[in-house]
CSV table of C-alpha atoms and ligand atoms in Angstrom, one decimal:
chain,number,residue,atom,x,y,z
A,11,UNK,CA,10.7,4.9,2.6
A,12,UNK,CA,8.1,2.9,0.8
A,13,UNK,CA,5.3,4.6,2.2
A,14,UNK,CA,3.0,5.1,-0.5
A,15,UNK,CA,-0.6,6.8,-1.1
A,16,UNK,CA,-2.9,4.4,-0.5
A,17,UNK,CA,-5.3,6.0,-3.2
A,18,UNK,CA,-2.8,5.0,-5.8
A,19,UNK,CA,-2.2,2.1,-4.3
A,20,UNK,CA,-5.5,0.9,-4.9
A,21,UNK,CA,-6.2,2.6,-8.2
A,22,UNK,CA,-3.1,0.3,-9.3
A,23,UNK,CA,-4.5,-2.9,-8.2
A,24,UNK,CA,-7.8,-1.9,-9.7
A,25,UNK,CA,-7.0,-0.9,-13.4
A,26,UNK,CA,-4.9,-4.1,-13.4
A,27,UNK,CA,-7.1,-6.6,-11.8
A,28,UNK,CA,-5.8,-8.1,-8.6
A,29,UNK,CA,-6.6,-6.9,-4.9
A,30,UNK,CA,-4.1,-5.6,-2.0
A,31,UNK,CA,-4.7,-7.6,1.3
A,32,UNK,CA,-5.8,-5.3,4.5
A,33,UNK,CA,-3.5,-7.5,6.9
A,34,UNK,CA,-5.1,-6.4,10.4
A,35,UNK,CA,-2.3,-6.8,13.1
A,36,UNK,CA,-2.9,-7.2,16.7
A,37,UNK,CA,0.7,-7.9,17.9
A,38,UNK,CA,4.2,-7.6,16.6
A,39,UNK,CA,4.2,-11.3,15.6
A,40,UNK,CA,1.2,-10.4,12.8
A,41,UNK,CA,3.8,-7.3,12.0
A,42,UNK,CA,6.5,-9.4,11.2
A,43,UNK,CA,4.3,-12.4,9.8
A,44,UNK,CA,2.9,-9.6,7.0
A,45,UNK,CA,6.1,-7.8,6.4
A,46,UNK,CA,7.9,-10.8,5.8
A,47,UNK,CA,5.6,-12.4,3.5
A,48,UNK,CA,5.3,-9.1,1.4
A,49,UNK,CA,8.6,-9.1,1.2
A,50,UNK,CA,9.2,-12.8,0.0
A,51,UNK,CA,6.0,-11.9,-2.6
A,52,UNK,CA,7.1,-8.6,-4.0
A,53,UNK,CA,3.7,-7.8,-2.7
A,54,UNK,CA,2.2,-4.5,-2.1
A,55,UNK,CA,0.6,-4.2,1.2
A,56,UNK,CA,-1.6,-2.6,3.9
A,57,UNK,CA,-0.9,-2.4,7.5
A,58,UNK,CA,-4.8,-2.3,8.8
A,59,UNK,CA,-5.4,-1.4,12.9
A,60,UNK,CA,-9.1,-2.0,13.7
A,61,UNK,CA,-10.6,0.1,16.6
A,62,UNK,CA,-12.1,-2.8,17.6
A,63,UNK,CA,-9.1,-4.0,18.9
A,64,UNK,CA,-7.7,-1.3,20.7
A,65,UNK,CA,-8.4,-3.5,23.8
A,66,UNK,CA,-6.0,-5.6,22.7
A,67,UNK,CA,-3.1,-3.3,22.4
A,68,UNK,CA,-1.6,0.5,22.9
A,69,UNK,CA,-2.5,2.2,19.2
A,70,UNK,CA,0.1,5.0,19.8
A,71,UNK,CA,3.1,1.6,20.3
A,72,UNK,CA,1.4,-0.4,17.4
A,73,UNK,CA,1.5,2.6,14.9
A,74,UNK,CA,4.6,3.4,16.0
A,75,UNK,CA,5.8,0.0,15.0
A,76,UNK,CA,3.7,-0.2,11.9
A,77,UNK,CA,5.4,2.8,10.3
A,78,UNK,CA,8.5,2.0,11.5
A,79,UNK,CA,8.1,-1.5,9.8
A,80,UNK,CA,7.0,0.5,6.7
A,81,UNK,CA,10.0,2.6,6.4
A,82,UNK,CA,12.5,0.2,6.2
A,83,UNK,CA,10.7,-2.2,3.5
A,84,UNK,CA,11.4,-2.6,0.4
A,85,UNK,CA,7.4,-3.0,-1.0
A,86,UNK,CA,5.0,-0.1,-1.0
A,87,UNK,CA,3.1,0.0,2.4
A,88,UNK,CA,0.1,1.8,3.7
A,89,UNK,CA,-1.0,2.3,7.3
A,90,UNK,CA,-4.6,2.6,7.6
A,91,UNK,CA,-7.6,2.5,10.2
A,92,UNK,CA,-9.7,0.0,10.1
A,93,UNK,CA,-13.8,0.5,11.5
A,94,UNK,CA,-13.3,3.7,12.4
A,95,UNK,CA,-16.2,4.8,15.1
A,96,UNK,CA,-15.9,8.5,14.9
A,97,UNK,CA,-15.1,11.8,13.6
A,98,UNK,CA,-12.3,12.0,16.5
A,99,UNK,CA,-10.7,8.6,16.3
A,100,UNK,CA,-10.3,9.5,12.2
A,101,UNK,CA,-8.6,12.7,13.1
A,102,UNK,CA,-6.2,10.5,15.8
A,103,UNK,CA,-5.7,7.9,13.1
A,104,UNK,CA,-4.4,10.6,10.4
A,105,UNK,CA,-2.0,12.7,13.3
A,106,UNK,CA,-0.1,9.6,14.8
A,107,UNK,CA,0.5,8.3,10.8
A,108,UNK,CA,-2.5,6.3,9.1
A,109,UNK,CA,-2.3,7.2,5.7
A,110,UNK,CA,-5.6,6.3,4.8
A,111,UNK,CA,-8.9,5.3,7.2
A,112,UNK,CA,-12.4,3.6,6.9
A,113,UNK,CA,-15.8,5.0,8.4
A,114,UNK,CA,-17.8,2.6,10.0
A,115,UNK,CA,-21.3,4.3,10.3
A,116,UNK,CA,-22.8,0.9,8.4
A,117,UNK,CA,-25.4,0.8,11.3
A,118,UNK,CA,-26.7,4.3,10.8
A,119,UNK,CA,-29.3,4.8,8.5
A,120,UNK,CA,-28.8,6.2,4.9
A,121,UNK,CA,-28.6,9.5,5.5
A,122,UNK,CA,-26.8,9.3,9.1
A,123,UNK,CA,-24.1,7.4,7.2
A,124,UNK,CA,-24.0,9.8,4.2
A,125,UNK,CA,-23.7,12.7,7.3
A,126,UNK,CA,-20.7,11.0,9.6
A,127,UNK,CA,-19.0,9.8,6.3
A,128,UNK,CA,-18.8,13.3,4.3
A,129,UNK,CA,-17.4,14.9,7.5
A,130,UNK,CA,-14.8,12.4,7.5
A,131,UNK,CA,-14.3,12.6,3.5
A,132,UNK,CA,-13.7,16.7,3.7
A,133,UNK,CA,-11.1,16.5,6.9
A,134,UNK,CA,-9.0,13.4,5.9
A,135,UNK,CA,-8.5,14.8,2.2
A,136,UNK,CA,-7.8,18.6,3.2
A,137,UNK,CA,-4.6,16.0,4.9
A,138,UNK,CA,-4.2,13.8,1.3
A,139,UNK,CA,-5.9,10.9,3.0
A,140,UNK,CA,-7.7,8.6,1.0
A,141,UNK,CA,-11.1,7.3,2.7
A,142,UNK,CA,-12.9,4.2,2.7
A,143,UNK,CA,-16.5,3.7,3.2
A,144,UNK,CA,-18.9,1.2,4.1
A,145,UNK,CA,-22.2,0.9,2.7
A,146,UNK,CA,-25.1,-1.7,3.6
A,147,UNK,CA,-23.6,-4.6,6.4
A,148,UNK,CA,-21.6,-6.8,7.5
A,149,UNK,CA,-22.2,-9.0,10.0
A,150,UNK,CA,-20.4,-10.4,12.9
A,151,UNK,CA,-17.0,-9.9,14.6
A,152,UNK,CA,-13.1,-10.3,13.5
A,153,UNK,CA,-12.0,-13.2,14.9
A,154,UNK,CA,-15.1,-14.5,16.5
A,155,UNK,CA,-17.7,-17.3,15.0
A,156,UNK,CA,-20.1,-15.9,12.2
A,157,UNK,CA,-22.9,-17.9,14.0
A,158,UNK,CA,-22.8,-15.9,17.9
A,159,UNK,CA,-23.4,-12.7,15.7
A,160,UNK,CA,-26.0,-13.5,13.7
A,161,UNK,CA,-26.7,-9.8,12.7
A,162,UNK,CA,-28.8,-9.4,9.8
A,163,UNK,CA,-26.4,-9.1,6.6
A,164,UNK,CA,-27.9,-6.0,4.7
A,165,UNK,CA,-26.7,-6.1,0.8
A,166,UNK,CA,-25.6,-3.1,-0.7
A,167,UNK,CA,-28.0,-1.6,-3.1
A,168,UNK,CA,-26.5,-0.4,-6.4
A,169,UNK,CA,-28.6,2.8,-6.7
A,170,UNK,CA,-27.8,3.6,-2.7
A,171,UNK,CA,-24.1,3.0,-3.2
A,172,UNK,CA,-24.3,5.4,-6.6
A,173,UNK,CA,-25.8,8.0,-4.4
A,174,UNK,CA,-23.2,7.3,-1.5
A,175,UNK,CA,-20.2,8.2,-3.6
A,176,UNK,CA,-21.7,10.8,-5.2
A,177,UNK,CA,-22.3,12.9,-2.0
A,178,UNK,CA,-19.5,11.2,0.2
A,179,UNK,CA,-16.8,11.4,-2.4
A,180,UNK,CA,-15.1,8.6,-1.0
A,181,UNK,CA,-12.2,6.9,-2.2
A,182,UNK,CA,-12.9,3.1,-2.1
A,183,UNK,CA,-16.2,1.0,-1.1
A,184,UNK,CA,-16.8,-1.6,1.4
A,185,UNK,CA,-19.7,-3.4,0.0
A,186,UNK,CA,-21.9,-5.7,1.5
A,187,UNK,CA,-23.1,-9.2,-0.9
A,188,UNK,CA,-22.7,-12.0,1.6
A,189,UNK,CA,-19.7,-12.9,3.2
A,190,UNK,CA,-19.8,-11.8,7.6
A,191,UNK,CA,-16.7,-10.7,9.7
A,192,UNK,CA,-15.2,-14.2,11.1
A,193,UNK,CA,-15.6,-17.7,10.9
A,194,UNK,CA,-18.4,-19.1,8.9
A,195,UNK,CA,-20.0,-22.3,8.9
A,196,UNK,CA,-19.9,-23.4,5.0
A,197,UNK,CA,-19.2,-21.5,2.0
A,198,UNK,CA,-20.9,-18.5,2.0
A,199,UNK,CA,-23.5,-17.6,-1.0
A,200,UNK,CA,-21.9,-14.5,-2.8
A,201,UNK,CA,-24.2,-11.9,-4.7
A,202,UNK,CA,-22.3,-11.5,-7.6
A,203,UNK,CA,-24.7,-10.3,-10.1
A,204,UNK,CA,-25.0,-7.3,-7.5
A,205,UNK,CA,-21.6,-6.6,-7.4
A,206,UNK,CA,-20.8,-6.4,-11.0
A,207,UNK,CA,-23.7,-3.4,-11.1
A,208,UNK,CA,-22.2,-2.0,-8.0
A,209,UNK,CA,-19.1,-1.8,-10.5
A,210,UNK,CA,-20.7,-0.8,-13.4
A,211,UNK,CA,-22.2,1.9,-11.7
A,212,UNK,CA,-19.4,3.4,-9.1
A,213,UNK,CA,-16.0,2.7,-10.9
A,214,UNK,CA,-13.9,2.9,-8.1
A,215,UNK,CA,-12.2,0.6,-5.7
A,216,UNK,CA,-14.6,-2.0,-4.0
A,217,UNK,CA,-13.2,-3.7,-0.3
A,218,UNK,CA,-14.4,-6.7,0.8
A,219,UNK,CA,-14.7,-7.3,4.6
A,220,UNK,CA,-15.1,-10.6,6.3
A,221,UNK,CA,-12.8,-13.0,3.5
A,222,UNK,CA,-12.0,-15.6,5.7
A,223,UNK,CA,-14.1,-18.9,4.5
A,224,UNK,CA,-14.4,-18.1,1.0
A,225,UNK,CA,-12.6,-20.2,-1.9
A,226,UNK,CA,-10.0,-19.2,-4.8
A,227,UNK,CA,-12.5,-19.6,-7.0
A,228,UNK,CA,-14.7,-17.0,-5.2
A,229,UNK,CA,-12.2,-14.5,-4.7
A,230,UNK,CA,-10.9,-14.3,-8.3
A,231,UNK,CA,-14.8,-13.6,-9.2
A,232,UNK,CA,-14.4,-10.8,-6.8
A,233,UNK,CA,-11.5,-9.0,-8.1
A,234,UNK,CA,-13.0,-9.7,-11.7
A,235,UNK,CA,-16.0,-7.5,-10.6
A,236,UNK,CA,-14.1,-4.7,-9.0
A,237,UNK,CA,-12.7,-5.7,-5.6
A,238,UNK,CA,-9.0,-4.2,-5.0
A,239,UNK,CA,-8.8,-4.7,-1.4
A,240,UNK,CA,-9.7,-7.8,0.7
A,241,UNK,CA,-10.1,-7.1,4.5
A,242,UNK,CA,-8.2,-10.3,5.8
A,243,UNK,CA,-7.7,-11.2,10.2
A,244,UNK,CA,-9.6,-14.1,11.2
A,245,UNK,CA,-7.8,-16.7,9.4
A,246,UNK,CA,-4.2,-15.4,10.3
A,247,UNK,CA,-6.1,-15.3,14.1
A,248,UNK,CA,-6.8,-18.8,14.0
A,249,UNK,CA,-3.6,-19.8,12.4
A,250,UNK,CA,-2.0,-18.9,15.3
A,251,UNK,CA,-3.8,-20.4,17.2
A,252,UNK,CA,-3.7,-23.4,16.0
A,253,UNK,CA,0.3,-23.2,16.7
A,254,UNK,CA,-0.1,-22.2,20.0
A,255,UNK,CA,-2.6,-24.8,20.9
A,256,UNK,CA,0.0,-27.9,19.0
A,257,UNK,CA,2.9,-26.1,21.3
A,258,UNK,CA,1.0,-26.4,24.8
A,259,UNK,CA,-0.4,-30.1,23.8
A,260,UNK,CA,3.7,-30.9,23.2
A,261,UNK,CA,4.7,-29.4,26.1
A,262,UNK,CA,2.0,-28.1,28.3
A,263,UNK,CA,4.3,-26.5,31.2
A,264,UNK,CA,5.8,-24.0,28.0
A,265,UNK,CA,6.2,-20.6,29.0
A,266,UNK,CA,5.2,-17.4,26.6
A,267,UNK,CA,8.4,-18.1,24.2
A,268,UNK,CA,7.8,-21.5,24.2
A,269,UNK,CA,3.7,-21.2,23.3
A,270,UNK,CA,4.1,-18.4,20.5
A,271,UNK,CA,7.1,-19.6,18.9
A,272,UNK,CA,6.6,-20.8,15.1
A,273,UNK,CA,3.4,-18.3,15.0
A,274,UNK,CA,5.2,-15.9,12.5
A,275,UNK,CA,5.7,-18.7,10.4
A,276,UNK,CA,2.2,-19.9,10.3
A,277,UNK,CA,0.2,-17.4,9.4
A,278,UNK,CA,3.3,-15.6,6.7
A,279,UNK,CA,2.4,-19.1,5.1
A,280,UNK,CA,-1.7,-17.9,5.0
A,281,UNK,CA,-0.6,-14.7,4.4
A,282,UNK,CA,1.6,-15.6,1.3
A,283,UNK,CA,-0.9,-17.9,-0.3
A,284,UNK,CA,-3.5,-14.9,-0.2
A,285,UNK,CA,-0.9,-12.1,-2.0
A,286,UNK,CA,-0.5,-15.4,-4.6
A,287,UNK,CA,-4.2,-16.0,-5.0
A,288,UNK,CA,-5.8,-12.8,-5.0
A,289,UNK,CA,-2.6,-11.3,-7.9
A,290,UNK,CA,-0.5,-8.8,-5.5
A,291,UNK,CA,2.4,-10.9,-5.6
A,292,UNK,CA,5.3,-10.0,-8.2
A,293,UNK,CA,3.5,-5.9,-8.2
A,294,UNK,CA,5.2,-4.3,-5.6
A,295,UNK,CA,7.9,-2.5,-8.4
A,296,UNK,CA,5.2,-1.2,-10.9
A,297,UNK,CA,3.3,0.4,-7.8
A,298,UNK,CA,6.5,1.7,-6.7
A,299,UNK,CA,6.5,3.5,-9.9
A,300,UNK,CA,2.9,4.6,-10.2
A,301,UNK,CA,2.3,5.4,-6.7
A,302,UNK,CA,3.0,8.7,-4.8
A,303,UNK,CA,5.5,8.7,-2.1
A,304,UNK,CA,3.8,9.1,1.3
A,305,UNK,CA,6.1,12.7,2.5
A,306,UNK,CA,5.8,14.7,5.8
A,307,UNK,CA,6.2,18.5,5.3
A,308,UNK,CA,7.8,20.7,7.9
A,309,UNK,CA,6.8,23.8,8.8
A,310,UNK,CA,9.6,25.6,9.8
A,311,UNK,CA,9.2,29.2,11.6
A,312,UNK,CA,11.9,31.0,13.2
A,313,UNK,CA,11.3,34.1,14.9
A,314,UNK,CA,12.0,36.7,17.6
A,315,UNK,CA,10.2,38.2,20.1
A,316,UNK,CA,9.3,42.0,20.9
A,317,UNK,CA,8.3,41.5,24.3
A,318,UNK,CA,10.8,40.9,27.8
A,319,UNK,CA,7.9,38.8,29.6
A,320,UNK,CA,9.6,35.5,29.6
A,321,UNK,CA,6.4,34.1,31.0
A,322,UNK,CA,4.2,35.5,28.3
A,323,UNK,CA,6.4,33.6,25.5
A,324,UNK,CA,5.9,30.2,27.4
A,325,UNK,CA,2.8,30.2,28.1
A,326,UNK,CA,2.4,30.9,24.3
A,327,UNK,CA,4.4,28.4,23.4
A,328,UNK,CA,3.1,25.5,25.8
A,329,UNK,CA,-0.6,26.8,24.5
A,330,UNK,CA,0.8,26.4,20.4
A,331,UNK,CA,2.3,22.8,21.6
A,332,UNK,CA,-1.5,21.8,23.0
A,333,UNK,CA,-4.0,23.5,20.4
A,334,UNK,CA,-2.1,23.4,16.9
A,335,UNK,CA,-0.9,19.7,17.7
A,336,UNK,CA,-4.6,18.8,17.7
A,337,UNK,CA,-5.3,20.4,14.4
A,338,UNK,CA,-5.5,17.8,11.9
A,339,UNK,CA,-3.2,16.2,9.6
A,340,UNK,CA,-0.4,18.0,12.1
A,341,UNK,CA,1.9,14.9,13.4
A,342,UNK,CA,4.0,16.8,16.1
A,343,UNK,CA,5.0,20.3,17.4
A,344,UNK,CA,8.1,21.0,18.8
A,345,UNK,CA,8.9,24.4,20.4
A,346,UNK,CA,12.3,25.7,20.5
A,347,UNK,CA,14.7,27.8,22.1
A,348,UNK,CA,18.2,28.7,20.0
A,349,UNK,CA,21.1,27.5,21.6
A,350,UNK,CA,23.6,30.5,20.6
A,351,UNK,CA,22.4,33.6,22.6
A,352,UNK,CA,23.5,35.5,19.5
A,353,UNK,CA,21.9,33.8,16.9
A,354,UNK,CA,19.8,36.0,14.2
A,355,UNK,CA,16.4,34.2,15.8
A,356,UNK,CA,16.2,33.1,19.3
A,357,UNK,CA,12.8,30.6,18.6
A,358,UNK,CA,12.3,27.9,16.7
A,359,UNK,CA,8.3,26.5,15.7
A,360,UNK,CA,8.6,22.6,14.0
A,361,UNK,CA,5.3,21.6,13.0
A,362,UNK,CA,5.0,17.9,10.8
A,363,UNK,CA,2.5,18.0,8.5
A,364,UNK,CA,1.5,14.6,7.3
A,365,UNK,CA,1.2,15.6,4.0
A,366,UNK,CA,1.5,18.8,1.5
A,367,UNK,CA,-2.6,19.4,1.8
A,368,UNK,CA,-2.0,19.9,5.3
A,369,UNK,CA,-0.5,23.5,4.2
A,370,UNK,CA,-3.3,24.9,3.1
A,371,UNK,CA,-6.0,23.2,5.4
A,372,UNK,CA,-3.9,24.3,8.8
A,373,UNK,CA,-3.3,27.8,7.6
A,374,UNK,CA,-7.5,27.9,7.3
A,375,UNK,CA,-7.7,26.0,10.4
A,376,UNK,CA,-10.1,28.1,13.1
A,377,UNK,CA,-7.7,26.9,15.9
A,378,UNK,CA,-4.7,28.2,14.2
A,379,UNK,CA,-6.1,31.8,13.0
A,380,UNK,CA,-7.5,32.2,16.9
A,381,UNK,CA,-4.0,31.3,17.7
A,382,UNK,CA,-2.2,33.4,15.4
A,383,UNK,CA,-3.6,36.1,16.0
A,384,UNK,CA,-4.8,36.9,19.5
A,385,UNK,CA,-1.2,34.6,20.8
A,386,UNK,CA,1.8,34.4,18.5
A,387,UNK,CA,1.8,37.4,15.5
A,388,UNK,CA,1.2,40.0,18.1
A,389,UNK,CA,4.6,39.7,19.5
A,390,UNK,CA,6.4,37.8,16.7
A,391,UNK,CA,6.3,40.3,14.5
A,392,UNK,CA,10.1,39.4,13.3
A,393,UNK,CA,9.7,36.2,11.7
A,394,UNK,CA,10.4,34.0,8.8
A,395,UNK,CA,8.1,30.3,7.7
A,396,UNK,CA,9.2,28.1,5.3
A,397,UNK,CA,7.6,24.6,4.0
A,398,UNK,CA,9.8,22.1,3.6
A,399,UNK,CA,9.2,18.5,1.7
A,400,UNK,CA,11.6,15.5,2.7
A,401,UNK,CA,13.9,14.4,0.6
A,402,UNK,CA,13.2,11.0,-0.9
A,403,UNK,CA,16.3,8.8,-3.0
A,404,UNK,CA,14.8,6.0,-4.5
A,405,UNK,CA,16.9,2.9,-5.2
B,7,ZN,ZN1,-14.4,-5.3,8.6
């Protein structure tokens, strides 16, 4: 079940001076590549899905795969949405599992970024979802060369980024001092002086995007001044490729098999000398420990009815399946109908919460009072709710 909270996640790697890798997976071979290679490293780890490359695959499939991957580990995981574009994909993120999720609103100005990002902040928390934020830019595109994206790279000021949190509240900060999404020509010129007083001055966990291209050297000065999570794609991108391109040039009439096979491999290997260098390896049992489990609560109603319009009751039903499912922080919603025509209730309301916040937040939902009241409680007068936590056994 190692799930975790990616807020303590993070808070763990930060007090103790190493950063978690934000793996981003476009395929089940980058699932298995990362699991595997946490695995062999004791490494915490997060499972990152970028909007931007929802072209490339289903999101509902690939989540469904990443949490399934994350249940049966044996290292913490979290499942989180990376460059998130809006308010809606957030809320989509957090209901099909994403335990935590970045705002990209980087190319709005201050205040427009302050305005999306606080929206964001006040939903994904009332569901125990940690949120990252992004604060000056940058530049270019996972996966692509720095140099077709030129993009301006705008640093992150330190009294801006003071200001950000403050109002935001956000849980962790992508910061902007010189390294661009992709492949670079050259070692890229870091701002380091900047980043220690974006430190100094926040105290919470900085996230560096665009770390393919730097050195060792560089990235232990990162963590040093405050970085706890390093965004990481391109490189594992290219790896692959590189594998696929060596098995065509051996055999150029290879078929799918043939051209991906020995792509897990490659990039676990990129993937394993990052958890080494940047200090994750060898801490996946002490965030066990200091990290919250990542539970689902289940709302449990069971109920009778007062009325004998059978058509009434479904039509309730089917419209409590479609509005309170798109409440956030509620996973799924199952009506039921009991099996024994004697039973003491006849119907049966399952509703996941993602987390125990969820309670409180749903009950104050708009959607669910308009619901409640003008639909269900008028003729489910006989009823019992209970929340109920899962179960976790550790070891
Ligand atoms: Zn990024």
């Amino acid at each position: 079940m190692p799930l975790v909270n990616m807020r303590d996640m993070l808070q763990h790697a930060y007090q103790n001076g190493y950063a978690v890798g934000g793996f981003d997976l476009v395929s089940l071979d980058f699932l298995d590549a990362i699991m595997a290679a946490g695995e062999s490293q004791r490494s915490p780890l997060i499972l990152s899905l970028a909007e931007s490359h929802f072209e490339y695959y289903d999101f509902e499939l690939a989540m469904a795969a990443a949490e399934q991957a994350a249940k049966r580990s044996s290292i913490p995981v979290a499942i989180h949405l990376d460059h998130g574009a809006s308010y809606e994909s957030a809320v989509k993120a957090i209901n099909l599992g994403c335990n935590g999720v970045m705002v990209d609103a980087s190319h709005e100005d201050f205040e427009g970024n302050v305005a999306m990002t606080k929206k964001i902040v006040d939903m994904a928390h009332a569901c125990g979802v940690p949120v990252e934020g992004e604060l000056g830019y940058v530049a270019g595109v996972e996966g692509e060369d720095a140099e077709k994206h030129p993009g301006e790279v705008i640093y992150t000021s330190v009294d801006e980024a003071k200001a950000y949190v403050q109002q935001t509240r956000v849980d962790c900060l992508a910061v902007s001092v010189g390294t661009v999404h992709g492949r670079m020509k050259g070692e890229p010129v870091l701002d380091f002086d900047r980043l220690q007083q974006i430190n100094a001055a926040l105290k919470i966990p900085l996230v560096i995007h665009g770390g393919t291209g730097l050195s060792d050297a560089q990235f232990k000065r990162l963590i040093e001044n405050g970085v706890a999570k390093i965004n990481y794609y391109t490189a594992l991108a290219d790896a692959a490729g590189r594998r696929m391109r060596d098995n065509v040039a051996n055999d150029e009439r290879c078929g799918y098999t043939g051209i991906v096979n020995g792509i897990q491999d490659a990039m676990r290997a990129e993937i394993e000398r990052c958890m080494q260098n940047w200090g994750s390896a060898g801490q996946a049992d002490a965030v066990l420990a200091a990290a919250q489990a990542w539970q689902p609560v289940h709302h449990v109603i069971i109920y009778n009815v007062n009325t004998d319009d059978a058509s009434q009751v479904s039509n309730m039903m089917r419209e409590g399946e479609k509005v309170l499912s798109q409440i956030p922080g509620v996973r799924r919603v199952i009506t039921a109908t009991a099996v024994q025509q004697d039973a003491k209730y006849q119907f049966s309301w399952l509703i996941e919460f993602v987390h125990q916040n969820v309670i409180a937040s749903y009950r104050e939902h708009p959607d669910h009072v308009a619901f409640a009241d003008n639909l269900f409680r008028p003729i489910a007068g006989d009823r019992i709710s209970i929340d109920f936590t899962q179960n976790y056994f550790p070891g």
